Amino acid sequence: MKKMRRVTTTGSVAAVLMLTAACGGGGGEARGGNSVQPVGAGQSLADAYGSGPGDLSGTGAGSASGGDEAGGAKGGPAGQLAVREIASVGSVVTDGAGLTLYRFEKDTPEPPKSNCDGDCAKAWPPVPAGDATASAGIEAGLLGSVTRSDGTKQLTLAGWPVYRYAKDTRAGEANGEGVGGTWHALAPDGKKAVDKKKGGGQAGTGMGMGMGGGSDSGGYSKNPDKELSVASNEKLGKILVDGQWRTLYRFDKDSAWPMKVTCVGACAETWKPAAPVDKSKASGIRPELIGTVKRPDGSEQLTIDCWPVYTFTGDTQPGQTSGHNKQGLWFAVTETGKKAPVSAG
């Protein structure tokens, strides 16, 4: 009996080792020391996702961590507005200090109305209307104001209420672009800067699919038979895209071994879990790297090298990578399942 028990134990160890190898056990990247807990297990939503609920859902629920301090610091006068070119977004409007200005898709321009109050206004401080002036490239007649629910006057551009983002800490940053799929940097005419950017892209939109079979309006080669492909991005290198050419991302607070999913609820409204794919309809990636994981709600999610992967609602056109390095937690995925380089994002 002792001999049989020893054999069984050895076999069990071998099985575990094989399973570990199948999930990329050789890669030390965010594996061995990962102690990710599900949301609610001693973590706030802000701790779990690296941002406040407003950042995740786009409903204006605001930042739960540091919102008062950051929001207060960015509630000052607008000063002279200017136009600044930000490579990842395009030509954006900035305030007198060079901070990017934003619009909220849940607001309305006709008539102007702000729907960002309370905690939302801590994460997205409204820009006061008082001293705002236009410089070259901005039509002065587009500037206006709207009375907020607290009686203060907020700057408007082409009717859209104007905001700063608490997580932009330096001139020229646009960390708020695409957050929740509802926040966008303003172009000089009040439209979304990313929509006016030449080629319609954001950071790293220069992808060559190399698939043949015709081209869509964005210049991407079509191959409707593929559910998972590798795209060559001019800044990030080779990254994975789904059947609609949407960039796939992984989340550092998830875990590959053991496989754990922590992006649920409001998070999953912004970062959509990628659906499983037919391995026969994948190209450019080793089949053994493709898998699935069961989410807390019982649905199946695509995994790459055992990492759950997602699409970002802030990517509104094929090839966009606006989710790369978001909050320092979300990263485009390479064809080997690794994170695309941060320095290029």
mmCIF file of C-alpha atoms in Angstrom:
data_model
loop_
_atom_site.group_PDB
_atom_site.id
_atom_site.type_symbol
_atom_site.label_atom_id
_atom_site.label_comp_id
_atom_site.label_asym_id
_atom_site.label_seq_id
_atom_site.Cartn_x
_atom_site.Cartn_y
_atom_site.Cartn_z
ATOM 1 C CA MET A 1 0.000 0.000 0.000
ATOM 2 C CA LYS A 2 2.831 2.404 0.822
ATOM 3 C CA LYS A 3 4.343 1.827 -2.588
ATOM 4 C CA MET A 4 1.045 2.503 -4.350
ATOM 5 C CA ARG A 5 0.528 5.689 -2.350
ATOM 6 C CA ARG A 6 4.000 6.890 -3.335
ATOM 7 C CA VAL A 7 3.294 6.293 -7.019
ATOM 8 C CA THR A 8 -0.018 8.116 -6.835
ATOM 9 C CA THR A 9 1.604 11.121 -5.154
ATOM 10 C CA THR A 10 4.324 11.241 -7.789
ATOM 11 C CA GLY A 11 1.735 11.117 -10.546
ATOM 12 C CA SER A 12 -0.226 13.949 -8.941
ATOM 13 C CA VAL A 13 2.879 16.129 -8.791
ATOM 14 C CA ALA A 14 3.601 15.414 -12.439
ATOM 15 C CA ALA A 15 0.055 16.364 -13.397
ATOM 16 C CA VAL A 16 0.359 19.668 -11.540
ATOM 17 C CA LEU A 17 3.690 20.378 -13.214
ATOM 18 C CA MET A 18 2.202 19.655 -16.626
ATOM 19 C CA LEU A 19 -0.723 21.968 -15.931
ATOM 20 C CA THR A 20 1.641 24.691 -14.737
ATOM 21 C CA ALA A 21 3.721 24.334 -17.896
ATOM 22 C CA ALA A 22 0.584 24.557 -20.017
ATOM 23 C CA CYS A 23 -0.149 27.915 -18.385
ATOM 24 C CA GLY A 24 3.283 29.297 -19.139
ATOM 25 C CA GLY A 25 4.782 28.158 -15.858
ATOM 26 C CA GLY A 26 8.238 29.216 -16.972
ATOM 27 C CA GLY A 27 7.316 32.891 -17.118
ATOM 28 C CA GLY A 28 7.886 34.664 -13.831
ATOM 29 C CA GLU A 29 5.908 37.644 -15.051
ATOM 30 C CA ALA A 30 3.328 38.525 -12.384
ATOM 31 C CA ARG A 31 2.875 34.897 -11.398
ATOM 32 C CA GLY A 32 4.701 33.508 -8.388
ATOM 33 C CA GLY A 33 3.881 36.305 -5.944
ATOM 34 C CA ASN A 34 0.457 37.147 -7.274
ATOM 35 C CA SER A 35 -2.097 37.145 -4.478
ATOM 36 C CA VAL A 36 -5.000 38.725 -6.315
ATOM 37 C CA GLN A 37 -8.284 38.642 -4.428
ATOM 38 C CA PRO A 38 -11.757 38.944 -5.912
ATOM 39 C CA VAL A 39 -13.370 42.354 -5.575
ATOM 40 C CA GLY A 40 -14.973 42.696 -2.172
ATOM 41 C CA ALA A 41 -12.362 40.557 -0.416
ATOM 42 C CA GLY A 42 -10.755 43.379 1.550
ATOM 43 C CA GLN A 43 -10.462 45.707 -1.466
ATOM 44 C CA SER A 44 -12.349 48.795 -2.488
ATOM 45 C CA LEU A 45 -13.370 49.221 -6.112
ATOM 46 C CA ALA A 46 -10.718 51.896 -6.490
ATOM 47 C CA ASP A 47 -8.028 49.596 -5.019
ATOM 48 C CA ALA A 48 -9.070 46.688 -7.203
ATOM 49 C CA TYR A 49 -9.104 48.518 -10.505
ATOM 50 C CA GLY A 50 -6.602 51.281 -9.989
ATOM 51 C CA SER A 51 -9.210 54.001 -10.412
ATOM 52 C CA GLY A 52 -12.488 55.239 -9.078
ATOM 53 C CA PRO A 53 -15.865 53.891 -10.156
ATOM 54 C CA GLY A 54 -16.300 56.882 -12.463
ATOM 55 C CA ASP A 55 -13.196 55.846 -14.389
ATOM 56 C CA LEU A 56 -14.563 52.373 -14.911
ATOM 57 C CA SER A 57 -18.210 52.850 -15.699
ATOM 58 C CA GLY A 58 -18.149 56.267 -17.307
ATOM 59 C CA THR A 59 -21.339 57.175 -15.438
ATOM 60 C CA GLY A 60 -19.686 59.937 -13.452
ATOM 61 C CA ALA A 61 -19.468 58.039 -10.174
ATOM 62 C CA GLY A 62 -16.148 59.721 -9.509
ATOM 63 C CA SER A 63 -12.829 58.762 -8.018
ATOM 64 C CA ALA A 64 -12.903 57.272 -4.561
ATOM 65 C CA SER A 65 -9.205 57.692 -3.952
ATOM 66 C CA GLY A 66 -7.515 61.058 -3.908
ATOM 67 C CA GLY A 67 -10.398 62.751 -5.674
ATOM 68 C CA ASP A 68 -10.756 65.653 -3.218
ATOM 69 C CA GLU A 69 -7.137 66.675 -3.342
ATOM 70 C CA ALA A 70 -6.670 66.256 -7.077
ATOM 71 C CA GLY A 71 -10.059 67.717 -7.934
ATOM 72 C CA GLY A 72 -9.503 70.757 -5.731
ATOM 73 C CA ALA A 73 -6.119 71.457 -7.270
ATOM 74 C CA LYS A 74 -7.610 71.482 -10.735
ATOM 75 C CA GLY A 75 -10.618 73.656 -10.029
ATOM 76 C CA GLY A 76 -8.841 76.913 -10.821
ATOM 77 C CA PRO A 77 -9.414 79.412 -13.644
ATOM 78 C CA ALA A 78 -9.127 78.289 -17.253
ATOM 79 C CA GLY A 79 -6.999 81.207 -18.406
ATOM 80 C CA GLN A 80 -6.132 81.411 -22.089
ATOM 81 C CA LEU A 81 -7.126 78.260 -23.920
ATOM 82 C CA ALA A 82 -4.678 76.868 -26.454
ATOM 83 C CA VAL A 83 -4.416 74.079 -29.007
ATOM 84 C CA ARG A 84 -1.811 71.416 -28.358
ATOM 85 C CA GLU A 85 -0.836 68.379 -30.389
ATOM 86 C CA ILE A 86 -0.743 65.180 -28.363
ATOM 87 C CA ALA A 87 0.566 62.271 -30.399
ATOM 88 C CA SER A 88 -1.785 59.707 -28.882
ATOM 89 C CA VAL A 89 -4.928 61.800 -29.320
ATOM 90 C CA GLY A 90 -4.467 64.602 -31.862
ATOM 91 C CA SER A 91 -5.064 68.361 -31.599
ATOM 92 C CA VAL A 92 -6.614 69.016 -28.198
ATOM 93 C CA VAL A 93 -7.694 72.105 -26.295
ATOM 94 C CA THR A 94 -5.725 72.870 -23.134
ATOM 95 C CA ASP A 95 -6.144 75.417 -20.367
ATOM 96 C CA GLY A 96 -3.658 78.154 -19.490
ATOM 97 C CA ALA A 97 -1.510 75.649 -17.590
ATOM 98 C CA GLY A 98 -1.384 73.210 -20.525
ATOM 99 C CA LEU A 99 -3.792 70.673 -18.991
ATOM 100 C CA THR A 100 -5.998 68.785 -21.448
ATOM 101 C CA LEU A 101 -9.702 69.660 -21.436
ATOM 102 C CA TYR A 102 -12.457 67.062 -21.827
ATOM 103 C CA ARG A 103 -16.139 66.568 -22.653
ATOM 104 C CA PHE A 104 -18.526 63.995 -21.198
ATOM 105 C CA GLU A 105 -20.806 62.065 -23.553
ATOM 106 C CA LYS A 106 -23.584 61.951 -20.959
ATOM 107 C CA ASP A 107 -23.759 65.772 -21.010
ATOM 108 C CA THR A 108 -25.667 67.634 -23.725
ATOM 109 C CA PRO A 109 -24.556 70.629 -25.840
ATOM 110 C CA GLU A 110 -28.015 71.743 -27.013
ATOM 111 C CA PRO A 111 -29.057 72.979 -24.573
ATOM 112 C CA PRO A 112 -25.821 72.852 -22.566
ATOM 113 C CA LYS A 113 -26.219 70.654 -19.487
ATOM 114 C CA SER A 114 -23.727 69.030 -17.136
ATOM 115 C CA ASN A 115 -24.518 65.605 -15.717
ATOM 116 C CA CYS A 116 -21.282 65.287 -13.744
ATOM 117 C CA ASP A 117 -21.861 66.236 -10.098
ATOM 118 C CA GLY A 118 -20.784 65.078 -6.666
ATOM 119 C CA ASP A 119 -17.969 62.523 -6.710
ATOM 120 C CA CYS A 120 -17.849 62.700 -10.498
ATOM 121 C CA ALA A 121 -16.836 66.353 -10.287
ATOM 122 C CA LYS A 122 -13.965 65.388 -7.973
ATOM 123 C CA ALA A 123 -12.498 63.067 -10.591
ATOM 124 C CA TRP A 124 -13.469 65.426 -13.444
ATOM 125 C CA PRO A 125 -13.264 68.990 -12.076
ATOM 126 C CA PRO A 126 -15.521 71.383 -14.030
ATOM 127 C CA VAL A 127 -13.624 74.282 -15.607
ATOM 128 C CA PRO A 128 -14.875 77.696 -14.395
ATOM 129 C CA ALA A 129 -16.147 79.991 -17.129
ATOM 130 C CA GLY A 130 -15.079 83.304 -15.606
ATOM 131 C CA ASP A 131 -11.737 84.208 -17.201
ATOM 132 C CA ALA A 132 -11.545 81.820 -20.164
ATOM 133 C CA THR A 133 -10.238 83.346 -23.395
ATOM 134 C CA ALA A 134 -9.468 81.838 -26.784
ATOM 135 C CA SER A 135 -6.137 81.871 -28.579
ATOM 136 C CA ALA A 136 -5.203 81.110 -32.180
ATOM 137 C CA GLY A 137 -6.963 78.019 -33.475
ATOM 138 C CA ILE A 138 -10.011 78.368 -31.224
ATOM 139 C CA GLU A 139 -13.018 80.383 -32.318
ATOM 140 C CA ALA A 140 -13.951 82.758 -29.488
ATOM 141 C CA GLY A 141 -17.615 82.517 -30.407
ATOM 142 C CA LEU A 142 -17.627 78.831 -29.442
ATOM 143 C CA LEU A 143 -16.910 79.661 -25.797
ATOM 144 C CA GLY A 144 -19.850 79.942 -23.445
ATOM 145 C CA SER A 145 -21.055 78.896 -20.022
ATOM 146 C CA VAL A 146 -23.644 76.738 -18.326
ATOM 147 C CA THR A 147 -25.037 77.074 -14.811
ATOM 148 C CA ARG A 148 -24.339 73.961 -12.781
ATOM 149 C CA SER A 149 -26.636 72.450 -10.152
ATOM 150 C CA ASP A 150 -24.648 74.244 -7.419
ATOM 151 C CA GLY A 151 -25.128 77.613 -9.134
ATOM 152 C CA THR A 152 -21.553 77.994 -10.409
ATOM 153 C CA LYS A 153 -20.750 78.818 -14.034
ATOM 154 C CA GLN A 154 -18.934 76.141 -16.032
ATOM 155 C CA LEU A 155 -17.102 76.807 -19.282
ATOM 156 C CA THR A 156 -18.602 75.345 -22.445
ATOM 157 C CA LEU A 157 -17.046 74.827 -25.873
ATOM 158 C CA ALA A 158 -19.515 74.524 -28.747
ATOM 159 C CA GLY A 159 -22.112 73.921 -26.054
ATOM 160 C CA TRP A 160 -20.240 71.063 -24.358
ATOM 161 C CA PRO A 161 -19.438 71.546 -20.649
ATOM 162 C CA VAL A 162 -15.659 71.466 -20.185
ATOM 163 C CA TYR A 163 -13.694 69.475 -17.596
ATOM 164 C CA ARG A 164 -10.182 68.677 -16.498
ATOM 165 C CA TYR A 165 -9.126 65.173 -15.369
ATOM 166 C CA ALA A 166 -7.732 64.718 -11.846
ATOM 167 C CA LYS A 167 -5.190 62.142 -13.023
ATOM 168 C CA ASP A 168 -3.561 64.488 -15.538
ATOM 169 C CA THR A 169 -0.683 65.804 -13.448
ATOM 170 C CA ARG A 170 1.483 67.401 -16.138
ATOM 171 C CA ALA A 171 0.921 69.563 -19.182
ATOM 172 C CA GLY A 172 0.408 67.498 -22.321
ATOM 173 C CA GLU A 173 -1.044 64.430 -20.616
ATOM 174 C CA ALA A 174 -4.369 63.019 -21.786
ATOM 175 C CA ASN A 175 -4.934 60.137 -19.368
ATOM 176 C CA GLY A 176 -8.659 60.792 -19.427
ATOM 177 C CA GLU A 177 -9.078 60.070 -23.133
ATOM 178 C CA GLY A 178 -11.501 57.184 -23.651
ATOM 179 C CA VAL A 179 -12.152 56.544 -19.943
ATOM 180 C CA GLY A 180 -15.405 54.651 -19.607
ATOM 181 C CA GLY A 181 -15.955 55.119 -23.315
ATOM 182 C CA THR A 182 -17.639 58.431 -22.409
ATOM 183 C CA TRP A 183 -14.831 60.905 -21.711
ATOM 184 C CA HIS A 184 -12.900 62.473 -24.580
ATOM 185 C CA ALA A 185 -10.325 65.201 -25.091
ATOM 186 C CA LEU A 186 -11.818 68.231 -26.819
ATOM 187 C CA ALA A 187 -10.875 69.323 -30.314
ATOM 188 C CA PRO A 188 -10.846 73.104 -30.997
ATOM 189 C CA ASP A 189 -14.347 72.946 -32.518
ATOM 190 C CA GLY A 190 -15.839 71.065 -29.551
ATOM 191 C CA LYS A 191 -15.789 67.667 -31.238
ATOM 192 C CA LYS A 192 -13.784 64.684 -30.000
ATOM 193 C CA ALA A 193 -10.094 65.158 -30.801
ATOM 194 C CA VAL A 194 -9.620 61.477 -31.660
ATOM 195 C CA ASP A 195 -12.342 61.652 -34.306
ATOM 196 C CA LYS A 196 -10.554 64.510 -36.031
ATOM 197 C CA LYS A 197 -7.074 63.023 -35.801
ATOM 198 C CA LYS A 198 -5.729 62.209 -39.227
ATOM 199 C CA GLY A 199 -6.514 58.587 -40.008
ATOM 200 C CA GLY A 200 -9.078 58.481 -37.187
ATOM 201 C CA GLY A 201 -6.603 56.782 -34.869
ATOM 202 C CA GLN A 202 -5.129 57.087 -31.436
ATOM 203 C CA ALA A 203 -1.837 55.933 -30.082
ATOM 204 C CA GLY A 204 -0.488 53.165 -32.216
ATOM 205 C CA THR A 205 -3.244 53.015 -34.788
ATOM 206 C CA GLY A 206 -0.739 52.254 -37.522
ATOM 207 C CA MET A 207 -1.445 48.578 -37.762
ATOM 208 C CA GLY A 208 -0.769 46.521 -40.803
ATOM 209 C CA MET A 209 -2.924 43.433 -40.632
ATOM 210 C CA GLY A 210 -1.379 41.680 -43.563
ATOM 211 C CA MET A 211 -4.428 39.493 -44.063
ATOM 212 C CA GLY A 212 -5.512 40.246 -47.602
ATOM 213 C CA GLY A 213 -9.052 40.055 -48.889
ATOM 214 C CA GLY A 214 -9.854 43.737 -49.302
ATOM 215 C CA SER A 215 -9.677 46.788 -47.088
ATOM 216 C CA ASP A 216 -12.055 48.701 -44.857
ATOM 217 C CA SER A 217 -12.333 52.482 -44.533
ATOM 218 C CA GLY A 218 -9.522 52.595 -41.996
ATOM 219 C CA GLY A 219 -7.076 50.863 -44.289
ATOM 220 C CA TYR A 220 -7.211 47.518 -42.498
ATOM 221 C CA SER A 221 -6.994 44.303 -44.448
ATOM 222 C CA LYS A 222 -10.066 42.182 -43.915
ATOM 223 C CA ASN A 223 -10.190 38.489 -43.218
ATOM 224 C CA PRO A 224 -13.657 37.616 -41.928
ATOM 225 C CA ASP A 225 -12.649 34.012 -41.256
ATOM 226 C CA LYS A 226 -10.271 34.961 -38.442
ATOM 227 C CA GLU A 227 -11.438 35.401 -34.859
ATOM 228 C CA LEU A 228 -7.966 36.087 -33.477
ATOM 229 C CA SER A 229 -4.986 37.561 -35.328
ATOM 230 C CA VAL A 230 -1.643 39.276 -34.865
ATOM 231 C CA ALA A 231 -1.339 42.896 -35.984
ATOM 232 C CA SER A 232 1.887 44.814 -36.506
ATOM 233 C CA ASN A 233 1.606 48.062 -34.576
ATOM 234 C CA GLU A 234 4.089 50.778 -35.475
ATOM 235 C CA LYS A 235 4.744 51.603 -31.812
ATOM 236 C CA LEU A 236 3.945 48.489 -29.830
ATOM 237 C CA GLY A 237 5.155 45.776 -32.184
ATOM 238 C CA LYS A 238 3.122 42.610 -32.718
ATOM 239 C CA ILE A 239 -0.092 42.610 -30.707
ATOM 240 C CA LEU A 240 -3.269 40.548 -30.704
ATOM 241 C CA VAL A 241 -6.590 41.722 -32.153
ATOM 242 C CA ASP A 242 -9.983 40.050 -32.260
ATOM 243 C CA GLY A 243 -12.159 39.352 -35.289
ATOM 244 C CA GLN A 244 -13.213 43.018 -35.434
ATOM 245 C CA TRP A 245 -9.600 44.224 -35.255
ATOM 246 C CA ARG A 246 -10.029 45.416 -31.680
ATOM 247 C CA THR A 247 -6.899 45.361 -29.547
ATOM 248 C CA LEU A 248 -6.855 42.757 -26.778
ATOM 249 C CA TYR A 249 -5.653 43.721 -23.294
ATOM 250 C CA ARG A 250 -4.679 41.995 -20.079
ATOM 251 C CA PHE A 251 -5.129 43.313 -16.523
ATOM 252 C CA ASP A 252 -2.302 43.186 -13.987
ATOM 253 C CA LYS A 253 -4.721 42.540 -11.113
ATOM 254 C CA ASP A 254 -5.907 39.341 -12.768
ATOM 255 C CA SER A 255 -3.787 36.242 -12.335
ATOM 256 C CA ALA A 256 -2.545 33.658 -14.824
ATOM 257 C CA TRP A 257 -1.588 30.989 -12.322
ATOM 258 C CA PRO A 258 -3.884 30.233 -10.725
ATOM 259 C CA MET A 259 -6.205 31.766 -13.293
ATOM 260 C CA LYS A 260 -8.310 34.454 -11.609
ATOM 261 C CA VAL A 261 -10.623 37.142 -12.981
ATOM 262 C CA THR A 262 -10.970 40.339 -10.923
ATOM 263 C CA CYS A 263 -12.522 42.674 -13.516
ATOM 264 C CA VAL A 264 -16.237 42.301 -12.829
ATOM 265 C CA GLY A 265 -19.247 44.553 -12.433
ATOM 266 C CA ALA A 266 -18.578 48.157 -13.476
ATOM 267 C CA CYS A 267 -15.060 47.236 -14.600
ATOM 268 C CA ALA A 268 -16.406 44.723 -17.114
ATOM 269 C CA GLU A 269 -18.653 47.396 -18.602
ATOM 270 C CA THR A 270 -15.579 49.345 -19.679
ATOM 271 C CA TRP A 271 -13.207 46.434 -20.274
ATOM 272 C CA LYS A 272 -15.285 43.847 -22.106
ATOM 273 C CA PRO A 273 -14.251 40.202 -21.519
ATOM 274 C CA ALA A 274 -13.185 38.719 -24.855
ATOM 275 C CA ALA A 275 -15.258 35.796 -26.029
ATOM 276 C CA PRO A 276 -13.635 32.381 -26.595
ATOM 277 C CA VAL A 277 -12.420 31.698 -30.138
ATOM 278 C CA ASP A 278 -12.180 28.703 -32.419
ATOM 279 C CA LYS A 279 -8.480 27.826 -32.518
ATOM 280 C CA SER A 280 -8.815 26.904 -36.174
ATOM 281 C CA LYS A 281 -9.812 30.530 -36.820
ATOM 282 C CA ALA A 282 -6.744 32.021 -35.168
ATOM 283 C CA SER A 283 -3.566 33.026 -36.966
ATOM 284 C CA GLY A 284 -0.097 34.111 -35.894
ATOM 285 C CA ILE A 285 -0.339 32.594 -32.407
ATOM 286 C CA ARG A 286 0.517 29.125 -31.103
ATOM 287 C CA PRO A 287 -2.722 27.166 -30.483
ATOM 288 C CA GLU A 288 -1.568 25.969 -27.066
ATOM 289 C CA LEU A 289 -1.537 29.584 -25.833
ATOM 290 C CA ILE A 290 -5.270 29.950 -26.507
ATOM 291 C CA GLY A 291 -7.625 28.937 -23.714
ATOM 292 C CA THR A 292 -10.622 29.968 -21.626
ATOM 293 C CA VAL A 293 -11.481 30.727 -18.024
ATOM 294 C CA LYS A 294 -14.860 30.651 -16.299
ATOM 295 C CA ARG A 295 -15.859 34.059 -14.967
ATOM 296 C CA PRO A 296 -17.696 34.535 -11.635
ATOM 297 C CA ASP A 297 -20.998 34.854 -13.547
ATOM 298 C CA GLY A 298 -20.408 31.466 -15.204
ATOM 299 C CA SER A 299 -19.568 32.813 -18.674
ATOM 300 C CA GLU A 300 -16.418 31.797 -20.540
ATOM 301 C CA GLN A 301 -13.651 34.304 -21.305
ATOM 302 C CA LEU A 302 -10.757 34.023 -23.749
ATOM 303 C CA THR A 303 -7.304 33.582 -22.222
ATOM 304 C CA ILE A 304 -3.902 34.006 -23.835
ATOM 305 C CA ASP A 305 -1.139 32.099 -22.069
ATOM 306 C CA CYS A 306 -3.675 31.755 -19.225
ATOM 307 C CA TRP A 307 -4.192 35.523 -18.875
ATOM 308 C CA PRO A 308 -7.836 36.628 -19.246
ATOM 309 C CA VAL A 309 -8.056 39.169 -22.082
ATOM 310 C CA TYR A 310 -10.413 42.064 -22.777
ATOM 311 C CA THR A 311 -11.333 44.732 -25.301
ATOM 312 C CA PHE A 312 -11.563 48.404 -24.292
ATOM 313 C CA THR A 313 -14.686 50.457 -24.916
ATOM 314 C CA GLY A 314 -12.461 53.511 -25.332
ATOM 315 C CA ASP A 315 -11.127 52.012 -28.593
ATOM 316 C CA THR A 316 -13.734 53.204 -31.065
ATOM 317 C CA GLN A 317 -11.996 52.281 -34.329
ATOM 318 C CA PRO A 318 -9.962 49.299 -35.564
ATOM 319 C CA GLY A 319 -6.371 49.346 -34.419
ATOM 320 C CA GLN A 320 -6.673 51.852 -31.588
ATOM 321 C CA THR A 321 -4.647 51.126 -28.458
ATOM 322 C CA SER A 322 -5.922 53.848 -26.140
ATOM 323 C CA GLY A 323 -6.227 51.322 -23.303
ATOM 324 C CA HIS A 324 -2.501 50.539 -23.299
ATOM 325 C CA ASN A 325 -0.915 51.356 -19.926
ATOM 326 C CA LYS A 326 -4.210 52.720 -18.542
ATOM 327 C CA GLN A 327 -3.739 53.317 -14.803
ATOM 328 C CA GLY A 328 -0.495 51.385 -15.197
ATOM 329 C CA LEU A 329 -2.567 48.195 -15.051
ATOM 330 C CA TRP A 330 -3.912 47.487 -18.542
ATOM 331 C CA PHE A 331 -1.671 46.434 -21.412
ATOM 332 C CA ALA A 332 -2.000 45.367 -25.015
ATOM 333 C CA VAL A 333 -1.107 41.684 -25.423
ATOM 334 C CA THR A 334 1.669 40.379 -27.654
ATOM 335 C CA GLU A 335 1.390 37.214 -29.713
ATOM 336 C CA THR A 336 3.133 35.339 -26.889
ATOM 337 C CA GLY A 337 0.737 36.581 -24.208
ATOM 338 C CA LYS A 338 3.188 39.081 -22.725
ATOM 339 C CA LYS A 339 2.561 42.775 -22.158
ATOM 340 C CA ALA A 340 3.416 45.147 -25.003
ATOM 341 C CA PRO A 341 6.221 47.544 -24.063
ATOM 342 C CA VAL A 342 5.164 50.368 -21.751
ATOM 343 C CA SER A 343 7.688 52.824 -23.129
ATOM 344 C CA ALA A 344 6.004 52.665 -26.530
ATOM 345 C CA GLY A 345 2.449 53.108 -25.265
#
